[in-house]
CSV table of C-alpha atoms and ligand atoms in Angstrom, one decimal:
chain,number,residue,atom,x,y,z
A,19,TYR,CA,4.2,63.5,21.4
A,20,GLU,CA,2.0,63.6,18.8
A,21,ILE,CA,-0.2,66.3,20.0
A,22,TYR,CA,2.9,68.6,21.2
A,23,LEU,CA,4.4,68.3,17.7
A,24,ASN,CA,1.3,69.1,16.1
A,25,GLY,CA,1.3,72.2,18.2
A,26,LEU,CA,4.5,73.5,16.6
A,27,THR,CA,2.3,74.2,13.5
A,28,GLY,CA,-0.1,75.7,15.9
A,29,ALA,CA,-2.7,72.8,15.9
A,30,VAL,CA,-4.4,72.3,19.3
A,31,PRO,CA,-6.7,69.2,19.9
A,32,ARG,CA,-10.3,70.0,19.6
A,33,LEU,CA,-11.1,68.3,22.7
A,34,PRO,CA,-9.5,68.4,26.0
A,35,ALA,CA,-6.9,65.9,27.4
A,36,ASP,CA,-8.6,65.8,30.7
A,37,LEU,CA,-11.7,63.4,30.1
A,38,THR,CA,-13.5,64.5,33.2
A,39,ARG,CA,-14.2,67.9,31.5
A,40,LEU,CA,-16.0,66.2,28.5
A,41,GLY,CA,-19.6,65.8,30.2
A,42,GLU,CA,-19.8,69.6,31.0
A,43,MET,CA,-18.7,70.6,27.3
A,44,ALA,CA,-21.4,68.1,26.0
A,45,GLU,CA,-24.0,69.4,28.1
A,46,ARG,CA,-23.2,73.0,26.8
A,47,ARG,CA,-23.3,71.7,23.4
A,48,LEU,CA,-26.0,69.1,23.4
A,49,GLY,CA,-28.4,70.4,26.0
A,50,PRO,CA,-29.6,69.1,29.4
A,51,GLY,CA,-32.2,66.8,28.3
A,52,PRO,CA,-30.0,64.0,26.5
A,53,VAL,CA,-27.0,64.7,28.4
A,54,GLY,CA,-28.9,64.5,31.7
A,55,TYR,CA,-29.8,61.2,30.6
A,56,VAL,CA,-26.2,60.1,30.3
A,57,ALA,CA,-24.7,62.0,33.0
A,58,GLY,CA,-27.5,61.3,35.5
A,59,SER,CA,-27.1,58.7,38.3
A,60,ALA,CA,-29.6,56.8,40.6
A,61,GLY,CA,-30.9,59.0,44.2
A,62,SER,CA,-28.7,61.6,45.4
A,63,GLY,CA,-25.6,60.4,43.3
A,64,ALA,CA,-24.0,58.7,46.3
A,65,THR,CA,-23.1,55.9,44.3
A,66,GLU,CA,-21.4,57.9,41.7
A,67,ARG,CA,-19.4,59.8,44.4
A,68,ALA,CA,-18.4,56.5,46.0
A,69,ASN,CA,-17.0,55.1,42.9
A,70,ARG,CA,-14.7,58.3,42.6
A,71,GLU,CA,-14.0,58.0,46.2
A,72,ALA,CA,-13.2,54.0,46.0
A,73,LEU,CA,-10.7,55.0,43.3
A,74,ASP,CA,-9.0,57.9,45.0
A,75,ARG,CA,-8.6,56.1,48.2
A,76,TRP,CA,-6.0,54.0,46.6
A,77,ARG,CA,-2.8,55.7,45.9
A,78,ILE,CA,0.0,54.3,43.5
A,79,VAL,CA,3.8,54.3,45.0
A,80,PRO,CA,5.9,54.3,41.9
A,81,ARG,CA,8.9,52.3,41.8
A,82,MET,CA,12.2,53.5,40.2
A,83,LEU,CA,15.1,52.1,38.1
A,84,ARG,CA,13.1,49.0,36.6
A,85,ASP,CA,13.8,49.7,32.9
A,86,VAL,CA,10.7,50.6,31.5
A,87,SER,CA,12.0,51.5,28.1
A,88,ARG,CA,10.0,48.6,26.6
A,89,ARG,CA,6.2,48.6,27.3
A,90,ASP,CA,3.2,46.7,26.3
A,91,LEU,CA,-0.4,47.0,27.1
A,92,SER,CA,-1.7,44.2,25.5
A,93,VAL,CA,-3.7,41.4,27.5
A,94,GLU,CA,-5.7,38.1,26.7
A,95,VAL,CA,-9.2,38.4,27.6
A,96,LEU,CA,-11.5,35.5,27.5
A,97,GLY,CA,-9.2,34.0,24.9
A,98,ARG,CA,-9.0,37.0,22.9
A,99,GLU,CA,-5.5,39.0,22.5
A,100,LEU,CA,-6.4,42.6,22.8
A,101,PRO,CA,-4.2,45.5,22.2
A,102,ALA,CA,-5.1,47.0,25.6
A,103,PRO,CA,-6.9,46.3,28.9
A,104,LEU,CA,-10.0,48.1,27.7
A,105,ALA,CA,-13.5,47.8,25.9
A,106,LEU,CA,-16.1,50.2,25.4
A,107,ALA,CA,-19.0,49.4,27.8
A,108,PRO,CA,-22.5,49.0,26.7
A,109,ILE,CA,-24.4,52.4,26.4
A,110,GLY,CA,-28.0,52.1,24.9
A,111,VAL,CA,-29.6,55.3,23.1
A,112,LEU,CA,-26.4,56.4,21.7
A,113,SER,CA,-28.5,58.3,19.0
A,114,ILE,CA,-29.6,60.9,21.7
A,115,MET,CA,-25.7,61.8,21.5
A,116,HIS,CA,-24.9,61.8,17.7
A,117,PRO,CA,-26.9,60.9,14.5
A,118,GLU,CA,-24.4,58.2,13.5
A,119,ALA,CA,-24.8,56.7,17.2
A,120,GLU,CA,-23.6,53.1,17.8
A,121,LYS,CA,-22.1,52.9,14.4
A,122,ALA,CA,-19.7,55.9,14.9
A,123,ALA,CA,-18.8,54.3,18.4
A,124,ALA,CA,-18.0,50.8,17.1
A,125,ARG,CA,-16.1,52.3,14.2
A,126,ALA,CA,-13.6,54.2,16.6
A,127,ALA,CA,-13.5,51.1,18.9
A,128,ALA,CA,-12.5,48.9,15.6
A,129,ALA,CA,-10.0,51.5,14.8
A,130,ARG,CA,-8.4,51.2,17.9
A,131,GLY,CA,-8.6,47.3,18.5
A,132,VAL,CA,-10.7,48.0,21.4
A,133,PRO,CA,-13.7,45.7,22.0
A,134,PHE,CA,-16.9,47.5,21.3
A,135,ILE,CA,-19.9,46.0,23.7
A,136,LEU,CA,-23.4,46.8,21.8
A,137,SER,CA,-26.3,47.5,24.2
A,138,SER,CA,-29.5,45.4,23.8
A,139,ALA,CA,-30.8,49.1,23.9
A,140,SER,CA,-29.1,50.2,20.8
A,141,SER,CA,-30.4,52.8,18.7
A,142,THR,CA,-29.0,51.1,15.7
A,143,PRO,CA,-30.1,47.2,14.8
A,144,MET,CA,-27.1,45.2,15.8
A,145,GLU,CA,-26.7,44.0,12.2
A,146,GLU,CA,-25.9,47.4,11.1
A,147,VAL,CA,-23.4,47.9,13.9
A,148,ALA,CA,-21.8,44.9,13.1
A,149,ALA,CA,-21.6,45.7,9.2
A,150,ALA,CA,-19.9,49.0,10.2
A,151,MET,CA,-17.2,47.2,12.3
A,152,GLY,CA,-15.8,44.5,9.5
A,153,ASP,CA,-14.2,41.7,11.7
A,154,ALA,CA,-13.4,43.8,14.5
A,155,GLU,CA,-13.7,42.5,18.1
A,156,ARG,CA,-17.4,43.0,19.2
A,157,TRP,CA,-19.6,41.8,22.4
A,158,PHE,CA,-23.1,41.7,22.7
A,159,GLN,CA,-25.0,42.9,26.1
A,160,LEU,CA,-28.2,41.3,26.9
A,161,TYR,CA,-31.1,43.1,28.8
A,162,TRP,CA,-32.3,39.5,29.9
A,163,GLY,CA,-36.3,40.4,29.6
A,164,ARG,CA,-39.3,38.5,30.4
A,165,ASP,CA,-39.8,37.1,26.7
A,166,ARG,CA,-38.0,34.1,26.2
A,167,GLU,CA,-38.3,34.1,22.4
A,168,VAL,CA,-36.9,37.6,22.3
A,169,THR,CA,-33.9,36.4,24.5
A,170,ARG,CA,-33.7,33.4,22.0
A,171,SER,CA,-33.7,35.7,18.9
A,172,PHE,CA,-31.1,38.3,20.3
A,173,LEU,CA,-28.6,35.5,20.8
A,174,SER,CA,-29.0,33.9,17.6
A,175,ARG,CA,-28.8,37.3,15.7
A,176,ALA,CA,-25.8,38.4,17.9
A,177,LYS,CA,-24.1,34.9,16.8
A,178,ALA,CA,-25.0,35.3,13.2
A,179,ALA,CA,-23.6,39.1,13.5
A,180,GLY,CA,-19.9,38.0,14.8
A,181,PHE,CA,-20.5,39.2,18.3
A,182,GLY,CA,-18.2,36.7,20.1
A,183,VAL,CA,-18.8,37.5,23.9
A,184,LEU,CA,-22.2,37.7,25.6
A,185,VAL,CA,-22.5,40.2,28.5
A,186,VAL,CA,-25.7,39.6,30.7
A,187,THR,CA,-26.4,42.6,32.7
A,188,LEU,CA,-27.8,41.6,35.8
A,189,ASP,CA,-28.2,44.8,38.0
A,190,THR,CA,-31.1,46.3,35.7
A,191,PRO,CA,-34.4,44.3,35.9
A,192,MET,CA,-36.0,47.8,36.0
A,193,LEU,CA,-34.7,51.4,35.9
A,194,ALA,CA,-34.0,52.9,39.2
A,195,TRP,CA,-34.9,56.2,40.6
A,196,ARG,CA,-33.0,58.7,38.5
A,197,PRO,CA,-33.9,62.3,39.7
A,198,ARG,CA,-32.2,64.0,36.5
A,199,ASP,CA,-34.6,62.0,34.1
A,200,LEU,CA,-37.6,62.4,36.6
A,201,ASP,CA,-37.0,66.2,37.1
A,202,GLN,CA,-36.9,66.8,33.1
A,203,ALA,CA,-39.8,64.1,32.5
A,204,TYR,CA,-37.2,62.8,29.9
A,205,LEU,CA,-36.8,59.1,29.3
A,206,PRO,CA,-35.3,58.3,25.9
A,207,PHE,CA,-37.0,55.3,25.5
A,208,LEU,CA,-40.6,56.7,25.6
A,209,TYR,CA,-39.5,58.7,22.2
A,210,GLY,CA,-38.5,55.5,20.7
A,211,VAL,CA,-35.0,56.0,21.1
A,212,GLY,CA,-32.6,53.0,21.8
A,213,THR,CA,-35.5,50.8,21.0
A,214,ALA,CA,-34.4,49.9,17.1
A,215,ASN,CA,-32.7,46.8,18.2
A,216,TYR,CA,-36.1,45.5,19.5
A,217,PHE,CA,-38.0,47.0,16.8
A,218,THR,CA,-36.6,45.0,14.2
A,219,ASP,CA,-36.6,41.9,16.0
A,220,PRO,CA,-39.1,39.1,14.6
A,221,ALA,CA,-39.8,37.9,18.3
A,222,PHE,CA,-40.4,41.1,19.5
A,223,GLN,CA,-42.7,42.0,16.5
A,224,ALA,CA,-44.5,38.9,17.2
A,225,GLY,CA,-45.5,40.1,20.7
A,226,LEU,CA,-47.3,43.1,19.1
A,227,ALA,CA,-51.0,43.7,18.5
A,228,ARG,CA,-50.4,45.6,15.7
A,229,PRO,CA,-47.0,46.7,13.4
A,230,VAL,CA,-44.4,49.0,15.2
A,231,HIS,CA,-45.0,51.9,12.4
A,232,GLU,CA,-48.8,51.5,13.0
A,233,ASP,CA,-48.5,52.1,16.5
A,234,MET,CA,-45.5,53.4,17.9
A,235,ASN,CA,-46.7,54.1,21.2
A,236,ALA,CA,-47.8,50.4,21.9
A,237,ALA,CA,-44.5,49.1,20.8
A,238,VAL,CA,-42.5,51.3,23.3
A,239,LEU,CA,-44.7,50.3,26.0
A,240,HIS,CA,-44.3,46.8,25.2
A,241,PHE,CA,-40.5,47.1,25.0
A,242,SER,CA,-40.8,49.0,28.7
A,243,ALA,CA,-42.6,46.3,30.1
A,244,ASN,CA,-40.2,43.4,28.8
A,245,PHE,CA,-36.7,44.8,28.7
A,246,GLY,CA,-36.4,43.6,32.3
A,247,ASP,CA,-37.4,40.7,34.5
A,248,PRO,CA,-37.2,41.0,38.1
A,249,GLY,CA,-38.2,37.4,38.7
A,250,LYS,CA,-34.9,36.0,37.4
A,251,THR,CA,-32.9,33.7,39.8
A,252,TRP,CA,-29.5,31.8,39.4
A,253,PRO,CA,-30.9,28.7,38.0
A,254,ASP,CA,-32.6,30.3,35.0
A,255,LEU,CA,-28.9,30.8,34.0
A,256,ALA,CA,-28.6,27.3,32.8
A,257,GLU,CA,-30.9,28.3,29.9
A,258,LEU,CA,-28.7,30.9,28.6
A,259,ARG,CA,-25.7,28.7,29.0
A,260,GLU,CA,-27.3,26.3,26.5
A,261,GLN,CA,-28.0,28.7,24.2
A,262,TRP,CA,-24.6,30.5,23.8
A,263,ASP,CA,-21.6,28.3,23.1
A,264,GLY,CA,-19.1,31.5,23.5
A,265,PRO,CA,-17.8,33.3,26.6
A,266,ILE,CA,-20.7,34.6,28.9
A,267,VAL,CA,-19.8,37.4,31.2
A,268,LEU,CA,-22.3,38.7,34.2
A,269,LYS,CA,-22.2,42.4,34.4
A,270,GLY,CA,-23.2,44.1,37.7
A,271,VAL,CA,-21.6,41.6,40.2
A,272,LEU,CA,-20.5,43.4,43.6
A,273,HIS,CA,-20.7,40.5,46.2
A,274,PRO,CA,-18.0,37.7,46.4
A,275,ASP,CA,-20.9,35.2,46.9
A,276,ASP,CA,-22.6,36.3,43.7
A,277,ALA,CA,-19.1,35.9,41.6
A,278,ARG,CA,-18.8,32.4,43.1
A,279,ARG,CA,-22.3,31.7,41.9
A,280,ALA,CA,-21.4,32.9,38.6
A,281,ALA,CA,-18.6,30.3,38.6
A,282,ASP,CA,-20.6,27.5,39.6
A,283,ALA,CA,-23.3,28.3,36.9
A,284,GLY,CA,-20.6,27.8,34.2
A,285,MET,CA,-20.1,31.7,33.4
A,286,ASP,CA,-16.7,32.5,31.9
A,287,GLY,CA,-16.6,36.0,33.6
A,288,VAL,CA,-18.0,38.9,35.7
A,289,VAL,CA,-17.9,42.5,35.3
A,290,VAL,CA,-17.7,44.3,38.9
A,291,SER,CA,-20.0,47.2,38.3
A,292,ASN,CA,-22.7,49.2,39.8
A,293,HIS,CA,-23.7,50.5,36.4
A,294,GLY,CA,-22.0,53.8,36.9
A,295,GLY,CA,-23.9,54.5,39.9
A,296,ARG,CA,-27.3,54.5,37.8
A,297,GLN,CA,-29.1,51.8,39.9
A,298,VAL,CA,-28.7,51.3,43.9
A,299,ASN,CA,-28.1,54.6,45.2
A,300,GLY,CA,-25.7,54.1,48.6
A,301,SER,CA,-24.4,51.2,47.1
A,302,ILE,CA,-20.5,50.0,47.4
A,303,GLY,CA,-18.1,52.0,45.2
A,304,ALA,CA,-17.0,49.7,42.4
A,305,ALA,CA,-13.5,49.9,43.1
A,306,ASP,CA,-14.4,48.8,46.9
A,307,ALA,CA,-16.1,45.5,45.4
A,308,LEU,CA,-13.1,44.6,43.4
A,309,PRO,CA,-10.5,43.2,45.6
A,310,GLY,CA,-13.0,40.8,47.2
A,311,VAL,CA,-14.4,39.6,44.1
A,312,ALA,CA,-11.0,39.1,42.6
A,313,GLU,CA,-9.9,37.1,45.5
A,314,ALA,CA,-13.0,34.9,45.4
A,315,VAL,CA,-12.9,34.0,41.9
A,316,GLY,CA,-10.0,35.6,40.3
A,317,ASP,CA,-8.4,31.8,39.6
A,318,ARG,CA,-11.9,30.7,38.1
A,319,LEU,CA,-13.3,33.6,35.9
A,320,THR,CA,-12.2,36.6,34.1
A,321,VAL,CA,-12.9,39.5,36.2
A,322,LEU,CA,-13.5,43.0,34.5
A,323,PHE,CA,-14.2,46.2,36.0
A,324,ASP,CA,-16.2,49.3,35.4
A,325,SER,CA,-17.7,52.4,37.0
A,326,GLY,CA,-16.0,55.6,37.5
A,327,ILE,CA,-13.0,55.0,35.1
A,328,ARG,CA,-11.8,58.3,33.9
A,329,THR,CA,-7.8,58.7,33.7
A,330,GLY,CA,-4.9,56.2,33.2
A,331,ASP,CA,-4.3,55.8,36.6
A,332,ASP,CA,-7.9,54.6,37.3
A,333,VAL,CA,-7.1,51.9,35.0
A,334,VAL,CA,-3.7,51.0,36.5
A,335,LYS,CA,-5.3,50.8,40.0
A,336,ALA,CA,-8.3,48.5,38.8
A,337,LEU,CA,-5.8,46.1,37.0
A,338,ALA,CA,-3.7,46.4,40.3
A,339,LEU,CA,-6.6,45.3,42.3
A,340,GLY,CA,-7.4,42.3,40.0
A,341,ALA,CA,-9.3,43.4,37.1
A,342,ARG,CA,-8.0,41.9,34.0
A,343,ALA,CA,-9.4,44.7,31.8
A,344,VAL,CA,-11.6,47.8,32.3
A,345,LEU,CA,-15.0,49.3,30.4
A,346,LEU,CA,-15.5,52.9,30.0
A,347,GLY,CA,-19.0,54.5,29.9
A,348,ARG,CA,-19.8,57.9,30.0
A,349,PRO,CA,-16.5,59.6,28.8
A,350,TYR,CA,-16.7,58.0,25.3
A,351,ALA,CA,-20.6,59.0,25.1
A,352,TYR,CA,-19.6,62.5,25.5
A,353,GLY,CA,-16.8,62.2,23.0
A,354,LEU,CA,-19.2,60.9,20.7
A,355,GLY,CA,-21.6,63.8,21.4
A,356,LEU,CA,-18.9,66.0,21.0
A,357,ASP,CA,-17.1,65.0,17.9
A,358,GLY,CA,-18.8,61.7,16.6
A,359,GLN,CA,-16.3,58.6,15.7
A,360,ALA,CA,-13.3,61.0,16.1
A,361,GLY,CA,-14.3,61.9,19.6
A,362,VAL,CA,-14.4,58.4,20.9
A,363,GLU,CA,-11.0,58.0,19.0
A,364,HIS,CA,-9.9,60.9,21.2
A,365,VAL,CA,-11.0,59.4,24.4
A,366,ILE,CA,-9.7,56.2,23.7
A,367,ARG,CA,-6.3,57.4,22.7
A,368,CYS,CA,-6.0,59.8,25.6
A,369,LEU,CA,-7.1,57.1,28.3
A,370,LEU,CA,-4.6,54.6,26.9
A,371,ALA,CA,-1.7,57.1,26.5
A,372,GLU,CA,-2.1,58.2,29.9
A,373,THR,CA,-2.4,54.6,31.2
A,374,ASP,CA,0.9,53.7,29.4
A,375,LEU,CA,2.5,56.9,31.0
A,376,THR,CA,1.2,56.2,34.4
A,377,LEU,CA,2.5,52.7,34.0
A,378,ALA,CA,6.0,53.7,32.8
A,379,LEU,CA,6.2,56.4,35.7
A,380,SER,CA,5.4,54.0,38.3
A,381,GLY,CA,7.9,51.3,37.2
A,382,CYS,CA,5.7,49.0,35.4
A,383,SER,CA,6.1,47.6,31.7
A,384,GLY,CA,2.8,46.2,31.2
A,385,PRO,CA,-0.4,44.9,32.9
A,386,ALA,CA,1.3,41.7,34.1
A,387,ASP,CA,3.5,44.0,36.5
A,388,LEU,CA,0.5,45.3,38.3
A,389,HIS,CA,-0.2,43.8,41.6
A,390,PRO,CA,-1.7,45.2,44.8
A,391,ASP,CA,1.4,46.0,46.3
A,392,LEU,CA,1.8,48.9,43.8
A,393,LEU,CA,-0.9,50.6,45.9
A,394,VAL,CA,-1.4,51.9,49.2
A,395,ARG,CA,-4.6,52.9,51.0
A,396,ALA,CA,-4.7,56.7,51.7
B,53,LIG,C1,-25.2,52.7,30.7
B,53,LIG,N1,-24.9,51.5,31.1
B,53,LIG,C2,-25.5,50.2,30.5
B,53,LIG,N2,-25.1,49.1,30.7
B,53,LIG,C3,-25.8,48.0,30.1
B,53,LIG,O1,-25.4,46.9,30.7
B,53,LIG,N3,-26.6,48.2,29.2
B,53,LIG,C4,-27.1,49.4,28.5
B,53,LIG,O2,-27.7,49.6,27.8
B,53,LIG,C5,-26.5,50.6,29.5
B,53,LIG,N4,-26.9,51.9,29.0
B,53,LIG,C6,-26.2,52.8,29.7
B,53,LIG,C7,-26.5,54.1,29.2
B,53,LIG,C8,-25.9,55.3,29.8
B,53,LIG,C9,-26.2,56.5,29.4
B,53,LIG,C10,-24.8,55.1,30.6
B,53,LIG,C11,-24.2,56.2,31.4
B,53,LIG,C12,-24.7,53.8,31.1
B,53,LIG,C13,-23.9,51.4,32.1
B,53,LIG,C14,-22.7,51.1,31.4
B,53,LIG,O3,-22.4,50.0,30.6
B,53,LIG,C15,-21.2,51.1,32.6
B,53,LIG,O4,-21.6,50.2,33.4
B,53,LIG,C16,-21.2,52.4,33.3
B,53,LIG,O5,-21.4,53.6,32.3
B,53,LIG,C17,-19.7,52.3,33.7
B,53,LIG,O6,-19.7,53.7,34.4
B,53,LIG,P1,-18.9,55.0,33.9
B,53,LIG,O7,-17.8,54.8,33.3
B,53,LIG,O8,-19.8,55.8,33.1
B,53,LIG,O9,-18.6,55.8,35.2
């Protein structure tokens, strides 16, 4: 009711309550280059559409007269008590959206008690983001590159800076074919955007012939050549397991067998995700992969979900299909671009308010009430 009550004094929100409108607004305000990078997806966009279709094919069957007067969105995730089943997904290069970049997004997450997952490809060094967050919940996403020393250094810096969970992204050993970026010949990394976290790393610097400030182009090329490693295989995870004593979550898992392998490798969780449709064009919609993964490892691993979450009913559906919590991607990046920290807070609050209403109106009091039998396939 906060919005309606403010409306009595003539105040209307600066950003729309329908988060699907933010992308278009951001593009009008910030221009097609940067927003094209954020909005873009792989190939013909088939996977991004599949994400939408997969969520839309499920329909909620609301139940009545179930006393939903007391509701609670909180969940336990990887031993952490969270106020809601939501985290902000790792998004690199946020300085293309706003000068305060990752710090503004992290402060918004901290203000709302939502974990912030910092990308390896952050435009702000991880220590500065941590300092902006106080003791709020933060996770670190690793691009698991070729250079072992950089990986080792990232993990020890992340540990020292209070990042509690390691999220290892498996679906991006290289960037996919992304037509919007190709057509505009725009790749933020090549402008040195999203590389600050690497450029401030002693192990990364040790791999350069000359210091970053003396030869920026060489540093950017070194980053491009090293951020991914297509040669990695499942046994390599043992090395990460040894180096990180907190929970490890593998992001980008779509096949139940890969989820089983994650469990066998001593991992703590998986994110069922296709990177928001930015990697394999023509891949399975993430929500179509979720039930199979949840069935295969739901009793052994924490199953998280992203790719396509835009509304409260999307959150409800993902939880009903077996996710413990969801990650939100592009909408918060647009919120950041449009209104900095306040824009990200707007996005978080709208999504959670709509989630709460959808739960209540469906006859559920919290995430524990969500099961597949709340849904039918259209
Ligand atoms: C991403 N994503 C991503 N993932 C990751 O593990 N490390 C990263 O640095 C990035 N960077 C990134 C940049 C941009 C601009 C986008 C849009 C996405 C993927 C992200 O974490 C998440 O999986 C998707 O964004 C989820 O899909 P939706 O919510 O955007 O549909």
